[in-house]
Short mmCIF file of C-alpha atoms in Angstrom, two decimals:
data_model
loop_
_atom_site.label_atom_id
_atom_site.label_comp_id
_atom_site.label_asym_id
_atom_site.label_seq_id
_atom_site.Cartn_x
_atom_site.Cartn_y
_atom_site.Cartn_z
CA UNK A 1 32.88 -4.25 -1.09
CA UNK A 2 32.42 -4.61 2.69
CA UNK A 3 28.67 -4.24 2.88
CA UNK A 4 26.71 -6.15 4.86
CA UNK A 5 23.57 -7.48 3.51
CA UNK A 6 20.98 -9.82 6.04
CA UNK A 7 16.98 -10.91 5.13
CA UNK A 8 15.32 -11.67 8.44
CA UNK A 9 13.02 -13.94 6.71
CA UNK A 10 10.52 -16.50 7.17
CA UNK A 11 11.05 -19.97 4.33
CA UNK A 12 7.44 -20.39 3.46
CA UNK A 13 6.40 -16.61 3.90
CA UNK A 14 5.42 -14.95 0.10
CA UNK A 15 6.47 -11.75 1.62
CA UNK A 16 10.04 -12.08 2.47
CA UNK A 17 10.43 -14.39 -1.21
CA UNK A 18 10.03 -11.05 -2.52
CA UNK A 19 13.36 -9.99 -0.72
CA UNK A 20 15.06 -12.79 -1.52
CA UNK A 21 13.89 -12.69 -5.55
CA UNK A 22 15.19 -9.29 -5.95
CA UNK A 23 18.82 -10.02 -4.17
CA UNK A 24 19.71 -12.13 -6.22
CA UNK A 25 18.34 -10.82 -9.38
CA UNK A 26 20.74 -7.74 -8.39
CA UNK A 27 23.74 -10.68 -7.92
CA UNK A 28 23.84 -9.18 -4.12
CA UNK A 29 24.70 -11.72 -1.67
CA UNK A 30 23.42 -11.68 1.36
CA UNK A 31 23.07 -13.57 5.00
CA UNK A 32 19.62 -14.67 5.51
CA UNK A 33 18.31 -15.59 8.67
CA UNK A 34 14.87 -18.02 9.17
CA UNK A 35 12.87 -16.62 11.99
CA UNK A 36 9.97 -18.77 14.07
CA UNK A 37 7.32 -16.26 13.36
CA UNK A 38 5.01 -18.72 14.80
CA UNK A 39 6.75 -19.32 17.69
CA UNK A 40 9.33 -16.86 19.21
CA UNK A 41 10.39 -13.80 17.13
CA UNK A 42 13.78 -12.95 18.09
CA UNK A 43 15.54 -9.89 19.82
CA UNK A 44 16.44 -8.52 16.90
CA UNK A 45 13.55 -8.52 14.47
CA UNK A 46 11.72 -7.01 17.04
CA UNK A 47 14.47 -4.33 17.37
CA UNK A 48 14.54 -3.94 13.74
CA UNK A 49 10.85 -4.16 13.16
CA UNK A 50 9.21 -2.49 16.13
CA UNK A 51 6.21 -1.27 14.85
CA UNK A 52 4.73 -4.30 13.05
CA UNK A 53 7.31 -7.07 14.08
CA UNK A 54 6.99 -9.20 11.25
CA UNK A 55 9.12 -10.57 8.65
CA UNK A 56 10.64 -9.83 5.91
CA UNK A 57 13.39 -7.64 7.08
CA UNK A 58 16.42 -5.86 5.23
CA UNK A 59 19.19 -4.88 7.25
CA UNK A 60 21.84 -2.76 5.01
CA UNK A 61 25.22 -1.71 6.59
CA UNK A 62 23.11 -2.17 9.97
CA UNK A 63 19.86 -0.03 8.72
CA UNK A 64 16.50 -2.12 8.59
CA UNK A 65 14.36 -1.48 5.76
CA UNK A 66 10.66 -3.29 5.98
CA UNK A 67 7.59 -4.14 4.22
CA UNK A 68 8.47 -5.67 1.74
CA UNK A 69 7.55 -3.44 -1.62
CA UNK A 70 9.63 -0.57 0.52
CA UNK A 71 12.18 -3.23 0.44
CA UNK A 72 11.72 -3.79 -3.86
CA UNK A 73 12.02 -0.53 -4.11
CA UNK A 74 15.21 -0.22 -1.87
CA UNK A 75 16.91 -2.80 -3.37
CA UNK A 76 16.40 -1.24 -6.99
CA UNK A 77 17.77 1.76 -6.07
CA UNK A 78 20.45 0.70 -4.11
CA UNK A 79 21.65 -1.42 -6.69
CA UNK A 80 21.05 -0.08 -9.69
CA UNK A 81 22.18 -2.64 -12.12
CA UNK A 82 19.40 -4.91 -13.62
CA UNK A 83 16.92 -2.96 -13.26
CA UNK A 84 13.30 -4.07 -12.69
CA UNK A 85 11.30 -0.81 -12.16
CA UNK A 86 10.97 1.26 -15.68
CA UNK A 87 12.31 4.02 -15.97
CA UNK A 88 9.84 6.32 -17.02
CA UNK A 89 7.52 8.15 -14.50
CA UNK A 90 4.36 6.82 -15.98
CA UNK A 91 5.53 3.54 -16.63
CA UNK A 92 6.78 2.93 -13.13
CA UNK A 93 3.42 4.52 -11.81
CA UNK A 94 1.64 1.86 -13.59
CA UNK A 95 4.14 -0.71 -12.26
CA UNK A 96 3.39 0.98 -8.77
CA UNK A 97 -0.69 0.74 -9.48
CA UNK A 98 -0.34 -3.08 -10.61
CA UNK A 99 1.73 -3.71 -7.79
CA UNK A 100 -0.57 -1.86 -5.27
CA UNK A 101 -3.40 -3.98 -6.79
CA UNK A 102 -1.93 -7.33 -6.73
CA UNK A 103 -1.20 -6.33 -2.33
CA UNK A 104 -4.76 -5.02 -1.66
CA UNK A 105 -7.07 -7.10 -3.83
CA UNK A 106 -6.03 -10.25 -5.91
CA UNK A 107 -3.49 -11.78 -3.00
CA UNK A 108 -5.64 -11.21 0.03
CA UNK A 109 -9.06 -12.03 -2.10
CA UNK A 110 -7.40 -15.98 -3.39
CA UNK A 111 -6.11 -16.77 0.29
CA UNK A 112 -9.56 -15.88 1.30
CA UNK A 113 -11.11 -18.20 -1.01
CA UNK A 114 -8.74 -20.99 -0.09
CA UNK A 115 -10.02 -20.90 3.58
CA UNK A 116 -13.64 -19.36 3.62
CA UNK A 117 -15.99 -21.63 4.87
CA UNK A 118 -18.53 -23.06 2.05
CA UNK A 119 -21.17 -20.12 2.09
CA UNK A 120 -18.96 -17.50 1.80
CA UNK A 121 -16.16 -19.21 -0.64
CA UNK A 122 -18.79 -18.47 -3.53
CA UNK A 123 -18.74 -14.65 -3.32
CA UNK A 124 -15.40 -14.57 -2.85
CA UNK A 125 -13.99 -16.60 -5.44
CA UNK A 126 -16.52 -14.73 -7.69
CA UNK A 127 -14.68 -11.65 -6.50
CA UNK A 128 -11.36 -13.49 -6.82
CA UNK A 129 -11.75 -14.11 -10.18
CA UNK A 130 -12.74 -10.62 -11.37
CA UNK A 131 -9.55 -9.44 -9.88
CA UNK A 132 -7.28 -12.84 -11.85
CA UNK A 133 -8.85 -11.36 -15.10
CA UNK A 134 -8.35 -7.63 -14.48
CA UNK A 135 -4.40 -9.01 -13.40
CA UNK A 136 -4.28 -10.94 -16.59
CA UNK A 137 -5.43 -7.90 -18.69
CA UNK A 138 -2.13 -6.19 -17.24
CA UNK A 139 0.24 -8.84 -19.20
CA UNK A 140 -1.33 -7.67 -22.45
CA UNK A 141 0.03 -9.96 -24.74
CA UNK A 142 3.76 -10.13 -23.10
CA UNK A 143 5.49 -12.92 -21.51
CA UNK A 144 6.10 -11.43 -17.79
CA UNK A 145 4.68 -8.07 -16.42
CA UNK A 146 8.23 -6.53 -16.79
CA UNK A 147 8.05 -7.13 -20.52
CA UNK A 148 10.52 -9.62 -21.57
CA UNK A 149 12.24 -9.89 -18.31
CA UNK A 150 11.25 -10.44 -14.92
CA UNK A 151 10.11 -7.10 -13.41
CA UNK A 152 8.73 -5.88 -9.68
CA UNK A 153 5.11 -6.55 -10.75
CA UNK A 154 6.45 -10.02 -11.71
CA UNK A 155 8.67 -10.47 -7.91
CA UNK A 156 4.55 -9.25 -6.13
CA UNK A 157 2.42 -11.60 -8.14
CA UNK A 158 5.27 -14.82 -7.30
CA UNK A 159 2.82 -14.90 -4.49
CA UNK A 160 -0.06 -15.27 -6.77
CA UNK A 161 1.58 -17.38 -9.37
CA UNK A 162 2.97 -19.89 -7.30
CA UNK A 163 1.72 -19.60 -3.35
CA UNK A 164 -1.56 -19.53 -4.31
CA UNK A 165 -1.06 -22.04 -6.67
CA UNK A 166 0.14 -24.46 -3.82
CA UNK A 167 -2.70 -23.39 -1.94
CA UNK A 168 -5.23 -24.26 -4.38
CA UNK A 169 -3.54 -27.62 -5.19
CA UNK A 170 -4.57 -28.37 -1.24
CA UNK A 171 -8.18 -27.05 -1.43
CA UNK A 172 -9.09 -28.54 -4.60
CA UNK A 173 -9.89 -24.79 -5.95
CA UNK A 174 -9.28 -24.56 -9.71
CA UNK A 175 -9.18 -20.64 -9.61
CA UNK A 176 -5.55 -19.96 -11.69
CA UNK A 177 -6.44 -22.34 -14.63
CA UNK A 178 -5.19 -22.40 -17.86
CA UNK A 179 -8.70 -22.52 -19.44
CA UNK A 180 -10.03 -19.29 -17.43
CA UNK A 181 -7.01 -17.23 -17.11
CA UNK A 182 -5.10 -18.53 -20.34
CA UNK A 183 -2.10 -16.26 -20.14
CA UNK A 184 -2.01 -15.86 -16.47
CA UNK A 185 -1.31 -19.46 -16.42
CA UNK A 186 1.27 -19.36 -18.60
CA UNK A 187 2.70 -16.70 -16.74
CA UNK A 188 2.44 -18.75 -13.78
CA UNK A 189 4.56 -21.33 -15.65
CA UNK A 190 6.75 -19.09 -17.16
CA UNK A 191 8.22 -17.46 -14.23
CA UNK A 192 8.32 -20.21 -12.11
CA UNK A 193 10.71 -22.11 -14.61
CA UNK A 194 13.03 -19.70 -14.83
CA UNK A 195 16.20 -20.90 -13.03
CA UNK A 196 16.91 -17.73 -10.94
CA UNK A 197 13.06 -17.79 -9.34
CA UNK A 198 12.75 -21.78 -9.02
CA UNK A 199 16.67 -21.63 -6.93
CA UNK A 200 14.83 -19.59 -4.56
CA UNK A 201 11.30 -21.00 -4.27
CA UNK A 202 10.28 -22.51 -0.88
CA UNK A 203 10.08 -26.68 -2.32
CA UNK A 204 6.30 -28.00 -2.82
CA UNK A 205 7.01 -30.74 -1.06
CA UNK A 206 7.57 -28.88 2.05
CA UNK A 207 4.93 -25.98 1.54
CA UNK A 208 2.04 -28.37 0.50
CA UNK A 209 1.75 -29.74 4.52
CA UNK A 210 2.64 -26.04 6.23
CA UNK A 211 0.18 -24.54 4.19
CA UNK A 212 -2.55 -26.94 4.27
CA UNK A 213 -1.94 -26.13 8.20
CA UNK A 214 -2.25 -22.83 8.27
CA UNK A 215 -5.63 -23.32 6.06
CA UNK A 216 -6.74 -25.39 8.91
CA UNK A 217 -5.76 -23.17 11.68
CA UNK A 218 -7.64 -20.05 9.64
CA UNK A 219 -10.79 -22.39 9.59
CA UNK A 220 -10.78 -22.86 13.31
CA UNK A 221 -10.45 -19.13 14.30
CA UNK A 222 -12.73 -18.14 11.83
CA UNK A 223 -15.50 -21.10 13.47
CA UNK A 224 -14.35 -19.96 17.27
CA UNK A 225 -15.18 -15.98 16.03
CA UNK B 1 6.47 20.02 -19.09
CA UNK B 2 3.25 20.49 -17.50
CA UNK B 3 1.56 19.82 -20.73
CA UNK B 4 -2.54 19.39 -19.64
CA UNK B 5 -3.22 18.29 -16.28
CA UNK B 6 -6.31 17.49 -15.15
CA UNK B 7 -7.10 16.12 -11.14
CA UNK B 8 -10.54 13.72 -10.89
CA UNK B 9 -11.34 14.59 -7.41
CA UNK B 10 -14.26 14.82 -4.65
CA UNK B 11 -13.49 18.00 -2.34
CA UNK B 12 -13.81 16.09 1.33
CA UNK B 13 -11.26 13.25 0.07
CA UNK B 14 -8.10 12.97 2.00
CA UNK B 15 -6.56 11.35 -0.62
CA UNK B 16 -7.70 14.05 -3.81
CA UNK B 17 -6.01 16.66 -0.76
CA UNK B 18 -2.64 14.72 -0.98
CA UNK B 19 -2.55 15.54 -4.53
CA UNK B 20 -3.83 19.17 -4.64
CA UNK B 21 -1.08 19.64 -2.01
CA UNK B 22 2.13 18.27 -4.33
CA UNK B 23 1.29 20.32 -6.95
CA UNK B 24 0.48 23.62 -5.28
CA UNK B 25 3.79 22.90 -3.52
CA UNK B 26 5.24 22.67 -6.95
CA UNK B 27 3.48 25.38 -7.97
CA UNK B 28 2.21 23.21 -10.96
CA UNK B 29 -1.08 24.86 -12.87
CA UNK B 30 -3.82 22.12 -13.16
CA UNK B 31 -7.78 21.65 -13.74
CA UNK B 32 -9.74 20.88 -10.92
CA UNK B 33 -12.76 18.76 -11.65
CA UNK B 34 -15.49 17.81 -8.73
CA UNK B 35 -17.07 14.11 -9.11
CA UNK B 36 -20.01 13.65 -7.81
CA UNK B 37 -19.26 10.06 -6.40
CA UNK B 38 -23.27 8.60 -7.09
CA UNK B 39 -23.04 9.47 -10.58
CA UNK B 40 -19.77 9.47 -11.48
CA UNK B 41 -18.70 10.77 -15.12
CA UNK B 42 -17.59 8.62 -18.30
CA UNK B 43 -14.30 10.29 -17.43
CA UNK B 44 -13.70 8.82 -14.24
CA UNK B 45 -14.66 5.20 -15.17
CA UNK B 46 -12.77 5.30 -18.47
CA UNK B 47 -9.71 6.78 -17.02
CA UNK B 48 -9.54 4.59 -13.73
CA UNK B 49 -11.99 1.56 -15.06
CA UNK B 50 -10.60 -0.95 -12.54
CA UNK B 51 -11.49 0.80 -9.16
CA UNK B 52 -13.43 3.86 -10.38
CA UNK B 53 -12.24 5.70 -7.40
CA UNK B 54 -10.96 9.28 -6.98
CA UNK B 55 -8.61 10.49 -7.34
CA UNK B 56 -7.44 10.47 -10.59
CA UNK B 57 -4.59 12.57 -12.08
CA UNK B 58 -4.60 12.54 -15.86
CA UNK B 59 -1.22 14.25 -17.34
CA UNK B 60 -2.05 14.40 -21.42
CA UNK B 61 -4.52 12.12 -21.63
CA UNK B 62 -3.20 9.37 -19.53
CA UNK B 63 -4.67 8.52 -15.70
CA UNK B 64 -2.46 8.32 -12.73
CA UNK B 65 -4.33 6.86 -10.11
CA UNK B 66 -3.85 5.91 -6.09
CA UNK B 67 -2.79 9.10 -4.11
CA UNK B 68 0.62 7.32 -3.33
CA UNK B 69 1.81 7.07 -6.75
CA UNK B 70 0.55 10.20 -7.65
CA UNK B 71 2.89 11.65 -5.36
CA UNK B 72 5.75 9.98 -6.21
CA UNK B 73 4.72 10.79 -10.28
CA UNK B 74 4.28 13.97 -9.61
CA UNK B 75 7.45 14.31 -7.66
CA UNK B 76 9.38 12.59 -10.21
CA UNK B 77 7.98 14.56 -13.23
CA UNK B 78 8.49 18.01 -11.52
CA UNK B 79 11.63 16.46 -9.51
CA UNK B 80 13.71 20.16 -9.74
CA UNK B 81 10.71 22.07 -7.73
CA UNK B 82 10.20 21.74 -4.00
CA UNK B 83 11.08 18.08 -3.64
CA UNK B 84 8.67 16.01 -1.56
CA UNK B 85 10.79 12.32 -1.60
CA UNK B 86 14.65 12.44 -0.31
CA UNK B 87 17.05 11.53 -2.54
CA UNK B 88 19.31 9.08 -0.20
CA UNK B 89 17.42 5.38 -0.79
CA UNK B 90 17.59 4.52 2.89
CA UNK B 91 15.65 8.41 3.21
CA UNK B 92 13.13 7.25 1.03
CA UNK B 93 12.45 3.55 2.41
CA UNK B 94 11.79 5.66 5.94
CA UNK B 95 9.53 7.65 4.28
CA UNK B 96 8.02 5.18 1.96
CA UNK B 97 7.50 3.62 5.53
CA UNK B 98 5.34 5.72 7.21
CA UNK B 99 3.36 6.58 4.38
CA UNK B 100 2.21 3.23 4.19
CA UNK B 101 1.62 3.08 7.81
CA UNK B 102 -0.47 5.98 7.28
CA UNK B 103 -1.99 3.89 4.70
CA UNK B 104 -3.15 1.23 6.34
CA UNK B 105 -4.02 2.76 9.72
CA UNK B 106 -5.45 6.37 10.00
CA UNK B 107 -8.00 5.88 7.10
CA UNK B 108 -9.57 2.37 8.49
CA UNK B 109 -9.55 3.58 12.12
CA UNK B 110 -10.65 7.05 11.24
CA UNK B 111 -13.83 5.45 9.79
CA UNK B 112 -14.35 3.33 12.76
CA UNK B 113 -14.32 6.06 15.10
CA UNK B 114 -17.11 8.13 12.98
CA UNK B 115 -19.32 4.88 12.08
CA UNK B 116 -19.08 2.86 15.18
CA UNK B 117 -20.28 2.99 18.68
CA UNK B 118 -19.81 1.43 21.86
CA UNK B 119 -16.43 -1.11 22.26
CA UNK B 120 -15.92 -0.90 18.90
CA UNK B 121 -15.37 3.11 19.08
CA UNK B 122 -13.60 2.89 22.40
CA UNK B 123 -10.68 0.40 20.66
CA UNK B 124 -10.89 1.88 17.15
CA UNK B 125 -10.34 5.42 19.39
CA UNK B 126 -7.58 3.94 21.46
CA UNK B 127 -5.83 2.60 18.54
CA UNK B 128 -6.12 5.50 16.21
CA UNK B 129 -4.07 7.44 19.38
CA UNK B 130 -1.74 5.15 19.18
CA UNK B 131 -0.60 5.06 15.95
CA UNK B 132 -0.79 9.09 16.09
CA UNK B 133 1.98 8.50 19.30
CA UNK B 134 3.99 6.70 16.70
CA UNK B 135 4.13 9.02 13.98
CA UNK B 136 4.66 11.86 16.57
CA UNK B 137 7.87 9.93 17.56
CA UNK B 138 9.16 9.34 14.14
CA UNK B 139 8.57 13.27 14.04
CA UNK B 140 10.62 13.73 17.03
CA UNK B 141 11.58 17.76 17.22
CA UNK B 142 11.76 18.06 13.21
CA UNK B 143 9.62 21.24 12.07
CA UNK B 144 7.96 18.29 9.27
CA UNK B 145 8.70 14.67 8.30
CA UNK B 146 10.56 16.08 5.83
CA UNK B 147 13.23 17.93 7.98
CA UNK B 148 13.20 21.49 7.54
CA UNK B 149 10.87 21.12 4.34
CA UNK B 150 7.50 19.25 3.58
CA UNK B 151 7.95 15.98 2.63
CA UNK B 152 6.34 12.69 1.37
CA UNK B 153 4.89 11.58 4.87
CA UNK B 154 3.73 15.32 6.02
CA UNK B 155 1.88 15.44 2.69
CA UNK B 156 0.26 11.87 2.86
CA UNK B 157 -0.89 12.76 6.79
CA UNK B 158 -2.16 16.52 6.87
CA UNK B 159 -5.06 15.79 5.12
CA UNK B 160 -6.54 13.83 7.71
CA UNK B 161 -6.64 16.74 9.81
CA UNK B 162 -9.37 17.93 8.20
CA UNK B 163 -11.53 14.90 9.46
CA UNK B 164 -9.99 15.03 13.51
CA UNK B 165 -13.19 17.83 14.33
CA UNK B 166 -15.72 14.74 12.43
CA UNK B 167 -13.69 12.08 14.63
CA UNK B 168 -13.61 13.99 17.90
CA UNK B 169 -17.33 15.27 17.94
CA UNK B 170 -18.19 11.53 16.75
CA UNK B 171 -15.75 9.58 19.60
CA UNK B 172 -15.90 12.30 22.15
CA UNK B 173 -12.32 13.16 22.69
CA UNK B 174 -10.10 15.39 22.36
CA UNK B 175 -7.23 14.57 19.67
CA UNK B 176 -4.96 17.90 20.41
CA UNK B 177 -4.98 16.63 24.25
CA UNK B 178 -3.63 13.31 23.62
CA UNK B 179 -1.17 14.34 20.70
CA UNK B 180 -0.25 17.96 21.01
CA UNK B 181 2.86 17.61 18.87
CA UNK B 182 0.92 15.91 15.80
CA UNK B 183 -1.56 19.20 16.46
CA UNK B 184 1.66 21.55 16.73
CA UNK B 185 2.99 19.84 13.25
CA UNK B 186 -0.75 20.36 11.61
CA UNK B 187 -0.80 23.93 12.44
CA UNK B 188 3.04 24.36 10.95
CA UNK B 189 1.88 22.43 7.90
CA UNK B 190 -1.07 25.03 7.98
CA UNK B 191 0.62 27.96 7.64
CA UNK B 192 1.96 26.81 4.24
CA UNK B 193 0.02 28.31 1.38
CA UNK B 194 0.38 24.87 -0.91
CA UNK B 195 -1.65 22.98 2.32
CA UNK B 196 -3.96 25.94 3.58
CA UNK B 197 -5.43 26.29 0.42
CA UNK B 198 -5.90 22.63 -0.74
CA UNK B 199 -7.48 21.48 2.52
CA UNK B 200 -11.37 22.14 3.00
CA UNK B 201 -12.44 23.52 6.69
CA UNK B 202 -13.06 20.97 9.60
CA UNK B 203 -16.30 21.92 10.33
CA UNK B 204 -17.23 21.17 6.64
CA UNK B 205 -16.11 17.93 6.48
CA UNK B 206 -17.86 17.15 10.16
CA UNK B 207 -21.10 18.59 8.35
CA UNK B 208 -20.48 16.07 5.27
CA UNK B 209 -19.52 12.90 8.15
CA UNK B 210 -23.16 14.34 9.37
CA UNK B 211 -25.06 13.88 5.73
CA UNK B 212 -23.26 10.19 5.67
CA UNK B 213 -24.41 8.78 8.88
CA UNK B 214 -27.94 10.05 8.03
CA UNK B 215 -27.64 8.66 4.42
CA UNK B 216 -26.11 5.07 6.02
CA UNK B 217 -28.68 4.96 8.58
CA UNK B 218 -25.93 5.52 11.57
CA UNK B 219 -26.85 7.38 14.54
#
């Protein structure tokens, strides 16, 4: 078909998994390209991503596309085959509101939690959990958020259902268990066993150590501010 | 189509304006309701229980909420009047783009500028000018964001306007002298019916900023 299709990712970044789910969901093949976001961003994500300079990055035919729910919602309309947006307006607007949701208060409000110092971490994983059972009320009984098959709401809360996982595995933090958040658990397990998500997973072995890192390097700013 | 619309909303909010601006540019008939936000009504927290925020568009019975995907609802249900989203995907990741830069910038800074004082008003002043720079770039010499129409991004961004006077008397500075295209583009965006008549008057929302500061104890 002659198109060109790059991610400008990062392996262990949530973000740019997103990317990387829906590809090949859509069967699209693509060139993707690991960039030292910690280190030295290259020429061209910096060309392609001026304005915030961070990965993930979509280039298309030589056009960059970023953030990555813009990028979801590229992708699904770009290829239009295997869908996982609804159709209907007011189904996709409550696809849209979970997704927004998942972005502004369960993701940010669990990594919190993970790296808070002691007298904060109660509040917060209070806070956190109010948000994991408001998420869970949003499967309503099915097996992903997409209904029977993987959908975008499903490809946003991957970084719920298994990097925050990972990251409470490190911290001893029991906040996504099956006993309080029954069928967010299972959803947890459910999508990370399916073959097409677990091909593209960054491995535990490798994510346990950079995470528990980064944990360590959020404690110390947080003590030095 | 329209079937009953009804828009939860609280006059000063830049994000109830974004609303009242897609469908007047639609020309779409709806009920206005005011919330008053300390004692807000069963409506509200049934129809938008998990943040119990305005606004909230209900379209027969069921909410819509978050201004963004109101928007993109409303443009989507009423997609054969005065489109607000391009059609052409790479189009609407541009403009899907900015919106969310306006999202996560002009609101937080904004505040900043009106609450704060001293270095944290001089950077949350120098900042907000920035990103203003930046969106009057990705304007470049277009009459709107939208090209020769209003679009998705010119709707999402006007309403601030109506909060620069609160911002300017609050930082000291002058907005128009730093960005005179993003003032040129307001007053374009003005002369449209659909925005002129959803947008409340500067110097009310500067007297509301006023009554908030009092009521939070800023000076």
């Amino acid at each position: 078909m002659g198109e060109e299709v790059k991610v400008f990712g990062y392996w262990a970044s949530p973000y740019s998994y997103r990317a990387e789910l829906a590809l090949k969901l859509k069967g699209v093949s693509y060139e993707y390209i690991n960039e030292d976001i910690f280190g030295n961003k290259s020429d061209l994500l910096l060309k392609y991503n001026p304005v915030h300079k961070k990965v993930p990055v979509l280039l298309h035919n030589g056009k960059p596309i970023v953030e990555s729910v813009v990028i979801l919602e590229y992708i699904e309309e770009t290829w239009k085959h295997n869908p996982y947006l609804p159709q209907d307006p007011y189904d996709k607007a409550t696809a849209r509101f979970w997704i927004k949701f998942i972005d502004e208060k369960c993701f940010p409000t669990l990594w919190l939690a993970a790296w808070s110092s002691e007298n904060e971490r109660e509040k917060v994983t209070n806070e956190a959990c109010e948000y994991m059972k408001t998420l869970e009320s949003a499967l309503n009984g099915k097996k992903f958020f997409g209904g029977e098959t993987i959908g975008m709401v499903d490809i946003v809360a991957s970084s719920v259902g298994y990097f925050i996982r990972v990251t409470q595995e490190i911290m001893g933090l029991n906040l996504l268990s099956a006993d309080k958040f029954p069928q967010l658990f299972q959803w947890s397990e459910d999508f990370a066993n399916c073959s097409i998500v677990k091909e593209s997973l960054p491995p535990r072995d490798k994510l346990l150590p950079f995470v528990k890192g980064l944990i360590a390097k959020y404690q110390q700013d947080n003590a030095k501010a | 189509m329209a079937g009953e619309l009804v828009l939860l909303d609280f006059w000063p909010s830049p994000f109830g304006m974004r609303s009242r601006i897609a469908l007047a540019e639609k020309g779409i008939p709806y009920e206005y309701r005011e919330e008053d936000l300390r004692n807000k009504s069963d409506l509200l927290l049934q129809m938008n229980p998990v943040h119990k925020k305005i606004p909230v568009l209900i379209h027969n019975g069921k909410p819509v909420c978050e201004s963004v995907i109101q928007v993109q609802y409303i443009d989507e249900v009423w997609h054969d009047k005065a489109p607000l989203i391009p059609s052409d995907p790479y189009q609407r990741a541009v403009a899907r783009f900015w919106v969310d830069f306006v999202d996560k910038k002009i609101y937080d800074l904004g505040s900043k500028i009106w609450k704060t004082k001293g270095e944290e008003q001089a950077n949350a002043k120098k900042e907000f000018i920035e990103c203003l720079k930046l969106l009057e770039g990705e304007l470049g010499d277009k009459t709107y964001f939208g090209g020769e129409s209003l679009g998705y991004v010119d709707v999402a961004l006007v309403p601030f306007y109506t909060w620069f006077y609160a911002y300017e008397k609050c930082g000291d500075f002058s907005i128009e002298a730093e960005c005179p295209k993003m003032i040129a583009w307001v007053k374009r965006c003005m002369q449209k019916e659909s925005v002129a008549k959803s947008l409340p008057e500067q110097e009310k929302v500067y007297e509301f900023v006023l009554q908030l500061k009092k009521l939070f104890g800023i000076e």
